[in-house]
XYZ file of C-alpha atoms in Angstrom:
527
model
C 106.748 98.241 113.460
C 105.528 96.348 116.481
C 107.746 94.630 118.309
C 112.174 122.901 121.220
C 114.492 123.988 122.580
C 116.716 126.677 121.093
C 120.162 125.248 120.623
C 122.087 127.498 123.001
C 125.193 125.342 123.153
C 125.402 123.980 119.626
C 128.499 122.002 118.701
C 129.538 121.170 115.173
C 129.191 117.635 113.871
C 128.884 116.087 110.401
C 125.548 115.005 108.985
C 124.746 112.064 106.712
C 125.544 114.138 103.628
C 129.062 114.930 104.861
C 128.292 118.557 105.650
C 128.656 120.563 108.842
C 125.665 120.298 111.145
C 125.097 121.069 114.818
C 124.959 118.725 117.745
C 121.928 118.907 119.998
C 121.640 118.482 123.729
C 120.916 114.854 124.760
C 117.331 115.731 125.724
C 116.612 117.438 122.425
C 118.311 114.763 120.367
C 116.381 112.048 122.213
C 113.134 113.912 121.567
C 113.862 114.223 117.830
C 114.961 110.587 117.628
C 111.736 109.248 119.121
C 109.224 111.793 117.786
C 109.749 110.489 114.233
C 110.364 106.848 115.064
C 108.191 103.928 113.995
C 111.125 101.609 114.801
C 111.789 100.824 111.142
C 114.693 101.390 108.781
C 114.832 104.922 107.372
C 116.748 106.466 104.482
C 119.953 107.271 106.351
C 119.651 105.119 109.464
C 118.897 101.444 110.063
C 116.477 100.335 112.760
C 119.148 98.841 115.010
C 121.298 101.976 114.717
C 118.356 104.193 115.703
C 117.620 101.958 118.709
C 121.290 101.986 119.745
C 121.339 105.785 119.548
C 118.162 106.004 121.623
C 119.740 103.730 124.248
C 122.814 105.968 124.504
C 120.679 109.079 124.774
C 118.449 107.566 127.462
C 121.555 106.962 129.567
C 122.626 110.586 129.018
C 119.296 112.064 130.195
C 117.678 112.180 133.614
C 115.337 109.257 134.394
C 112.466 111.680 135.042
C 112.825 113.249 131.587
C 112.925 109.827 129.895
C 109.792 108.762 131.797
C 107.896 111.908 130.819
C 109.056 111.616 127.209
C 107.756 108.034 127.062
C 104.319 109.171 128.279
C 104.412 112.188 125.951
C 105.181 110.111 122.848
C 102.428 107.607 123.681
C 99.634 109.918 124.810
C 100.374 113.153 122.967
C 102.123 111.958 119.806
C 100.171 108.694 119.575
C 103.225 106.514 118.894
C 103.285 102.922 120.144
C 106.628 101.189 119.630
C 109.093 103.828 120.743
C 107.468 104.456 124.190
C 108.074 100.760 124.896
C 111.747 101.189 124.019
C 112.042 104.243 126.270
C 110.325 102.540 129.225
C 112.473 99.402 129.104
C 115.694 101.343 128.647
C 114.598 103.540 131.551
C 114.376 100.406 133.722
C 118.138 99.946 133.259
C 119.025 103.331 134.722
C 116.261 104.007 137.282
C 115.878 102.225 140.606
C 114.800 102.819 144.170
C 111.356 104.243 143.393
C 108.239 103.531 141.360
C 109.181 105.709 138.367
C 109.498 102.737 136.005
C 106.237 101.075 137.079
C 104.312 104.327 136.664
C 105.858 104.813 133.234
C 105.039 101.262 132.125
C 101.453 101.630 133.313
C 101.210 105.005 131.572
C 102.345 103.815 128.138
C 100.197 100.651 128.058
C 97.012 101.893 126.428
C 96.057 98.677 124.584
C 96.057 95.105 125.854
C 98.613 93.918 123.279
C 101.127 96.475 124.560
C 101.563 94.316 127.678
C 103.040 91.648 125.417
C 105.015 94.228 123.424
C 106.720 95.435 126.607
C 107.757 91.874 127.490
C 108.875 91.100 123.939
C 111.143 94.152 123.832
C 112.353 93.454 127.382
C 113.805 90.112 126.329
C 115.329 91.604 123.168
C 116.866 94.558 124.980
C 118.282 92.360 127.732
C 119.533 89.793 125.189
C 117.699 86.937 126.844
C 118.219 83.531 125.238
C 117.213 79.982 126.046
C 113.846 78.647 127.130
C 113.122 81.067 129.983
C 113.869 84.357 128.281
C 111.780 86.370 130.711
C 112.886 84.923 134.028
C 114.100 87.405 136.648
C 111.844 90.125 135.290
C 112.507 93.605 136.625
C 110.294 94.162 139.671
C 109.272 97.624 138.506
C 108.449 96.394 134.996
C 106.453 93.573 136.582
C 104.584 95.976 138.871
C 103.750 98.346 136.006
C 102.410 95.528 133.840
C 100.420 94.107 136.750
C 98.651 97.449 137.117
C 98.041 97.495 133.353
C 96.152 94.194 133.510
C 93.397 95.967 135.456
C 92.600 98.275 132.519
C 91.090 95.855 130.036
C 88.010 93.670 129.586
C 87.663 90.235 127.987
C 87.035 91.575 124.495
C 90.203 93.672 124.595
C 92.313 90.776 125.863
C 90.804 88.336 123.357
C 91.210 90.719 120.434
C 94.976 90.777 120.924
C 95.409 87.194 122.144
C 97.055 86.205 118.888
C 99.784 83.611 118.474
C 103.161 85.200 119.157
C 106.368 84.415 121.003
C 104.969 86.117 124.116
C 101.340 85.115 124.682
C 98.789 86.792 126.927
C 98.791 83.898 129.398
C 102.610 84.054 129.508
C 102.323 87.686 130.537
C 99.722 86.794 133.171
C 101.928 84.108 134.743
C 104.968 86.413 134.675
C 103.515 89.529 136.277
C 100.893 87.999 138.645
C 98.295 90.815 138.521
C 95.912 91.160 141.451
C 92.270 91.096 140.333
C 90.238 94.100 141.461
C 87.086 91.992 141.926
C 85.660 88.506 141.473
C 84.614 89.109 137.871
C 88.120 90.104 136.919
C 89.550 87.044 138.670
C 87.306 84.909 136.473
C 88.682 86.762 133.453
C 92.264 86.098 134.571
C 91.373 82.404 134.992
C 90.107 82.319 131.396
C 93.353 83.902 130.178
C 95.354 81.310 132.137
C 93.341 78.455 130.603
C 93.537 80.002 127.142
C 89.752 79.982 127.165
C 88.834 83.535 126.171
C 85.740 83.948 124.023
C 86.575 84.443 120.351
C 86.323 88.192 119.801
C 83.924 89.583 117.258
C 86.251 91.473 114.928
C 86.125 92.310 111.254
C 89.052 89.949 110.646
C 87.370 86.929 112.268
C 83.953 87.692 110.760
C 85.259 88.017 107.212
C 87.513 84.990 107.666
C 84.548 82.822 108.648
C 82.538 84.138 105.731
C 85.376 83.394 103.340
C 85.253 79.714 104.282
C 81.600 79.346 103.293
C 80.459 78.054 99.912
C 78.017 80.073 97.826
C 75.912 79.003 94.882
C 76.707 82.094 92.847
C 79.142 85.019 92.889
C 76.191 87.388 93.309
C 75.102 85.533 96.449
C 78.651 85.759 97.810
C 78.855 89.505 97.182
C 75.494 90.047 98.864
C 76.689 88.103 101.912
C 79.877 90.182 102.095
C 77.857 93.397 101.828
C 75.602 92.305 104.689
C 78.642 91.257 106.757
C 80.193 94.704 106.410
C 76.840 96.196 107.391
C 76.702 94.029 110.509
C 80.306 94.883 111.396
C 79.870 98.635 111.045
C 76.518 98.729 112.846
C 77.807 96.529 115.693
C 79.763 99.417 117.200
C 82.742 97.093 117.692
C 84.630 98.245 114.629
C 87.207 100.707 115.931
C 87.778 104.094 114.344
C 91.113 103.110 112.822
C 89.574 99.907 111.431
C 86.853 101.948 109.711
C 89.460 104.364 108.360
C 91.669 101.582 107.033
C 88.747 99.639 105.561
C 86.898 102.535 103.982
C 87.795 101.366 100.482
C 86.494 97.860 101.263
C 83.280 99.249 102.752
C 82.823 101.542 99.758
C 83.300 98.798 97.165
C 81.884 95.768 98.989
C 79.597 97.040 101.743
C 75.899 97.832 101.624
C 74.575 101.367 101.300
C 73.717 101.258 105.015
C 77.259 100.159 105.945
C 78.814 102.912 103.830
C 76.540 105.617 105.250
C 77.273 104.532 108.838
C 81.029 104.340 108.130
C 81.026 107.970 106.972
C 79.058 108.962 110.078
C 81.700 107.265 112.252
C 84.587 108.870 110.391
C 83.156 112.381 110.794
C 82.025 112.040 114.416
C 83.977 114.676 116.343
C 84.060 112.736 119.622
C 85.383 109.587 117.946
C 87.927 111.569 115.924
C 89.355 113.232 119.027
C 89.425 109.941 120.920
C 91.081 108.025 118.056
C 94.009 110.496 117.795
C 95.042 109.342 114.342
C 98.200 110.856 112.857
C 97.305 113.171 109.947
C 98.986 110.992 107.332
C 96.550 108.155 108.169
C 93.727 110.222 106.681
C 95.897 110.975 103.679
C 96.540 107.259 103.167
C 92.808 106.527 103.207
C 92.135 109.396 100.804
C 94.742 108.213 98.319
C 93.265 104.707 98.386
C 89.906 106.212 97.426
C 91.644 108.277 94.737
C 92.866 105.047 93.152
C 89.257 103.941 92.807
C 88.379 107.171 91.032
C 91.095 106.422 88.484
C 90.008 102.812 87.938
C 87.055 101.262 86.144
C 83.788 101.872 88.008
C 81.952 98.606 88.764
C 79.020 99.859 90.875
C 76.426 102.251 89.460
C 76.648 104.543 92.469
C 80.388 104.185 93.032
C 81.246 107.651 91.699
C 78.812 109.138 94.192
C 80.288 107.043 97.016
C 83.822 108.101 96.072
C 82.836 111.773 96.187
C 81.165 111.336 99.594
C 84.117 109.357 100.987
C 86.606 112.026 99.920
C 84.492 114.763 101.519
C 84.180 112.746 104.747
C 87.927 112.130 104.967
C 88.688 115.807 104.485
C 86.125 116.740 107.147
C 87.644 114.206 109.533
C 91.174 115.528 108.989
C 90.056 119.121 109.454
C 88.294 118.181 112.705
C 91.367 116.248 113.880
C 93.560 119.281 113.203
C 91.099 122.069 114.046
C 93.150 123.180 117.043
C 96.278 124.005 115.025
C 97.319 127.414 116.393
C 98.308 130.131 113.938
C 100.995 132.664 114.771
C 100.517 136.264 113.687
C 102.450 137.644 110.744
C 103.780 136.253 107.462
C 104.830 132.608 107.332
C 106.877 130.878 104.650
C 106.842 127.082 104.536
C 109.612 125.311 102.652
C 108.976 121.615 102.041
C 111.867 119.301 101.176
C 111.076 117.160 98.120
C 114.569 115.912 97.376
C 115.353 112.227 96.792
C 115.921 111.246 100.431
C 112.417 112.437 101.322
C 110.867 109.977 98.893
C 113.390 107.177 99.099
C 115.359 106.443 95.981
C 117.898 103.767 95.126
C 120.140 104.882 98.009
C 117.546 104.013 100.657
C 113.916 104.237 101.689
C 111.843 106.958 103.289
C 108.517 105.303 104.072
C 107.057 106.295 107.426
C 106.888 102.603 108.402
C 106.974 99.106 106.958
C 103.158 99.062 107.108
C 102.646 102.287 105.147
C 103.110 103.549 101.601
C 103.403 107.158 102.730
C 106.782 108.846 102.384
C 108.423 111.525 104.501
C 107.749 113.948 101.624
C 104.029 113.162 101.925
C 104.119 114.210 105.585
C 106.070 117.392 104.787
C 103.690 118.415 102.011
C 100.570 117.545 104.031
C 101.770 119.615 106.991
C 102.538 122.516 104.648
C 98.996 122.430 103.238
C 97.427 121.994 106.704
C 99.091 125.149 108.019
C 98.457 127.067 104.794
C 94.800 126.107 105.081
C 94.615 127.657 108.581
C 96.714 130.753 107.886
C 95.886 133.147 105.043
C 99.231 134.923 105.333
C 101.250 131.824 104.416
C 103.101 130.818 101.250
C 104.613 127.450 100.308
C 107.835 126.632 98.476
C 108.988 123.158 97.461
C 112.680 122.511 97.097
C 114.850 119.898 95.434
C 117.136 120.573 92.479
C 115.144 123.766 92.105
C 112.547 125.840 93.905
C 108.901 125.301 92.920
C 106.083 127.445 94.275
C 102.764 125.600 93.783
C 99.513 127.300 92.835
C 96.931 126.658 95.550
C 93.340 127.828 95.777
C 91.345 128.695 98.886
C 88.208 127.917 96.902
C 89.069 124.230 96.677
C 89.408 121.532 99.326
C 92.426 120.492 101.342
C 93.210 117.212 99.621
C 92.914 118.769 96.161
C 95.478 121.347 97.252
C 97.663 118.518 98.546
C 97.444 116.882 95.124
C 98.470 120.195 93.547
C 101.531 120.280 95.801
C 102.381 116.651 95.017
C 102.175 117.287 91.286
C 104.265 120.461 91.551
C 106.851 118.582 93.646
C 107.652 116.370 90.665
C 109.271 119.417 89.052
C 111.686 119.900 91.971
C 114.137 117.220 90.911
C 115.568 114.696 93.393
C 119.327 115.101 93.271
C 120.154 118.210 95.324
C 118.574 120.790 97.565
C 119.501 123.799 95.404
C 115.966 125.116 95.741
C 116.412 126.125 99.372
C 119.443 128.233 98.497
C 117.445 129.751 95.640
C 114.696 130.771 98.042
C 117.072 132.387 100.521
C 118.775 134.259 97.684
C 115.381 135.532 96.490
C 114.555 136.787 99.991
C 117.852 138.632 100.143
C 117.598 140.098 96.631
C 114.026 141.315 97.180
C 114.705 142.336 100.791
C 111.396 140.672 101.683
C 110.380 140.657 105.353
C 108.760 137.512 106.749
C 108.070 136.645 110.381
C 109.032 132.990 110.212
C 110.376 130.356 107.854
C 109.266 126.802 108.578
C 111.372 124.114 106.890
C 109.969 120.579 106.713
C 112.890 118.286 105.963
C 114.980 115.307 107.002
C 117.592 118.004 107.735
C 120.334 116.442 105.640
C 121.329 119.253 103.300
C 124.919 118.727 102.253
C 127.691 117.919 99.810
C 128.567 114.358 100.807
C 127.574 112.831 97.459
C 129.464 115.431 95.381
C 126.306 117.011 94.002
C 126.553 120.685 93.099
C 123.880 123.267 92.519
C 124.034 125.831 89.732
C 125.850 128.421 91.880
C 128.174 126.123 93.789
C 126.312 126.225 97.098
C 126.826 123.632 99.821
C 124.891 122.939 102.988
C 127.347 125.067 104.953
C 126.282 128.017 102.822
C 122.774 128.017 104.282
C 124.102 129.649 107.426
C 125.976 132.225 105.358
C 122.786 133.064 103.492
C 120.876 133.231 106.767
C 123.497 135.591 108.235
C 123.063 137.851 105.229
C 119.277 137.752 105.503
C 119.397 138.524 109.227
C 121.028 141.864 108.420
C 117.844 142.665 106.472
C 115.373 140.955 108.827
C 116.926 140.555 112.312
C 113.713 139.286 114.003
C 112.896 136.360 111.706
C 112.447 132.903 113.255
C 113.679 129.800 111.437
C 111.941 126.539 112.388
C 113.636 123.376 111.259
C 110.989 120.649 111.483
C 112.957 117.424 111.592
C 110.876 114.629 110.079
C 113.454 111.884 110.550
C 115.280 112.607 113.819
C 118.833 111.799 112.716
C 120.362 113.776 115.577
C 121.940 116.765 113.863
C 120.231 119.959 112.845
C 120.000 122.002 109.680
C 121.180 125.162 111.407
C 122.796 126.101 114.670
C 124.893 129.246 114.354
C 121.987 131.601 114.998
C 120.682 130.401 118.332
C 118.147 133.196 118.833
C 116.626 132.602 115.422
C 116.736 128.856 114.745
C 114.471 126.435 116.577
C 114.250 122.691 116.101
C 110.912 120.859 116.223
C 110.273 117.219 115.385
C 107.428 114.777 114.884
C 104.614 113.487 112.653
C 101.699 114.743 114.735
C 99.857 118.043 114.243
C 101.221 118.799 117.736
C 104.335 120.200 116.036
C 102.314 123.337 115.257
C 101.653 123.721 118.980
C 105.421 123.737 119.448
C 105.834 126.627 117.008
C 103.193 128.528 118.939
C 104.774 127.723 122.317
C 108.204 128.906 121.170
C 106.905 132.302 120.109
C 105.126 132.572 123.433
C 108.208 131.820 125.539
C 108.113 128.031 125.924
C 110.023 125.086 124.404
C 109.469 121.463 123.461
C 111.416 120.283 126.484
C 109.305 122.560 128.696
C 106.152 120.902 127.384
C 107.532 117.425 128.025
C 108.578 118.387 131.543
C 104.963 119.382 132.299
C 103.772 115.807 131.752
C 102.413 114.212 134.931
C 103.538 110.652 135.592
């Protein structure tokens, strides 16, 4: 939507399934709430409830931590909406220094985020009437004024779309000081609403769509040449190429398609783009749909194969720095109903995506398995399923294997996780770490029972029993929804909470085993 810390003082609470869970510190709960937040409704929590909880947690944390967390979520986790929320809520509790202005300037990485900050400011402060943004916070104003100096005409024009808060409104509100004469001329053009129309794929294709063509063949040739011009122009951003790969494949020229693949696999552009891993998965699955449909171009099968290889290469480059801890790792991926979204609610990562929380869990499981030979994967729902993966095949094919195997889990309960712990105990198997990807809502609230009568509370009993066999094991609960209560909490030396949708979560696992924590990493951020 637009607009680790070991739990050393865990307190019991009740989770969304009615079972005992453990309350986190305000800092850790705030981190988990924002690290998985696209500011959209989720399965167990509505958008406004998540925002309200974030507001309460901001007030319970130090201003410096909130400021660093805002920068961390924008620059390290590549989220856009939630840093805006953190910065504006920070403005309500911080005063007397330039902390807020530095935070605002730090989170604004695109020209449209200037408007997003102002839009959320008026919502958060419940401004009504004609002048919703009068009496703007001085520190918010100062931070946005500094942000105006970051962008050129193309960047301003690209995001100068019709909205409640327009770019010229922002200019008049924050009064930025131009750094030179050329920039003053740019500010004058913004004020007069006279920015040059930006050359974007949306505007180019829109103009082409309004033209009349003698034949359908002539129209398709024009579209193919337009995609070629767009891709070769260098003005099509990395994310735009990623999102439009299917269009370029089916409608673009051979030259456009070849250049698009070169862009997608360019290491420098990949690192600069900082796309979340599931974005590559989304593009791959769109190409997969083509493979299952009727082929209309003679060379489309060849293009599909090349596109799939390019997307896998891009994802592997994007995640090539995933650190691997020594020893045996078990990954348990939650594939119960709440992870997919069933009739009780939804579990899409955002309103603009078709990817579910289960997709993220399964993709992360395969990503780590791909880097670590001493890793096994278990999928849990009504039962435990252990997928057959091959190191001779590619990453996305293994993901598809996991997705197919997950259908056998069953959506109603999480009996499979109890089954796995019971197997570990019965076999007296020794593993170094168990990583659980889940929305962390194991419980009995809906009166579902597994075959042996287990409840969520029993996980800790099973863990206690396993710790007698393997007292050095680490349990990582990777919270993919940030509801504010954890899967475990009784075994503080063994259970660690991590959260997020970025490959950075694997860094957190590495940091923990090397004496650091999530909160430590956030506190190292420079404002």
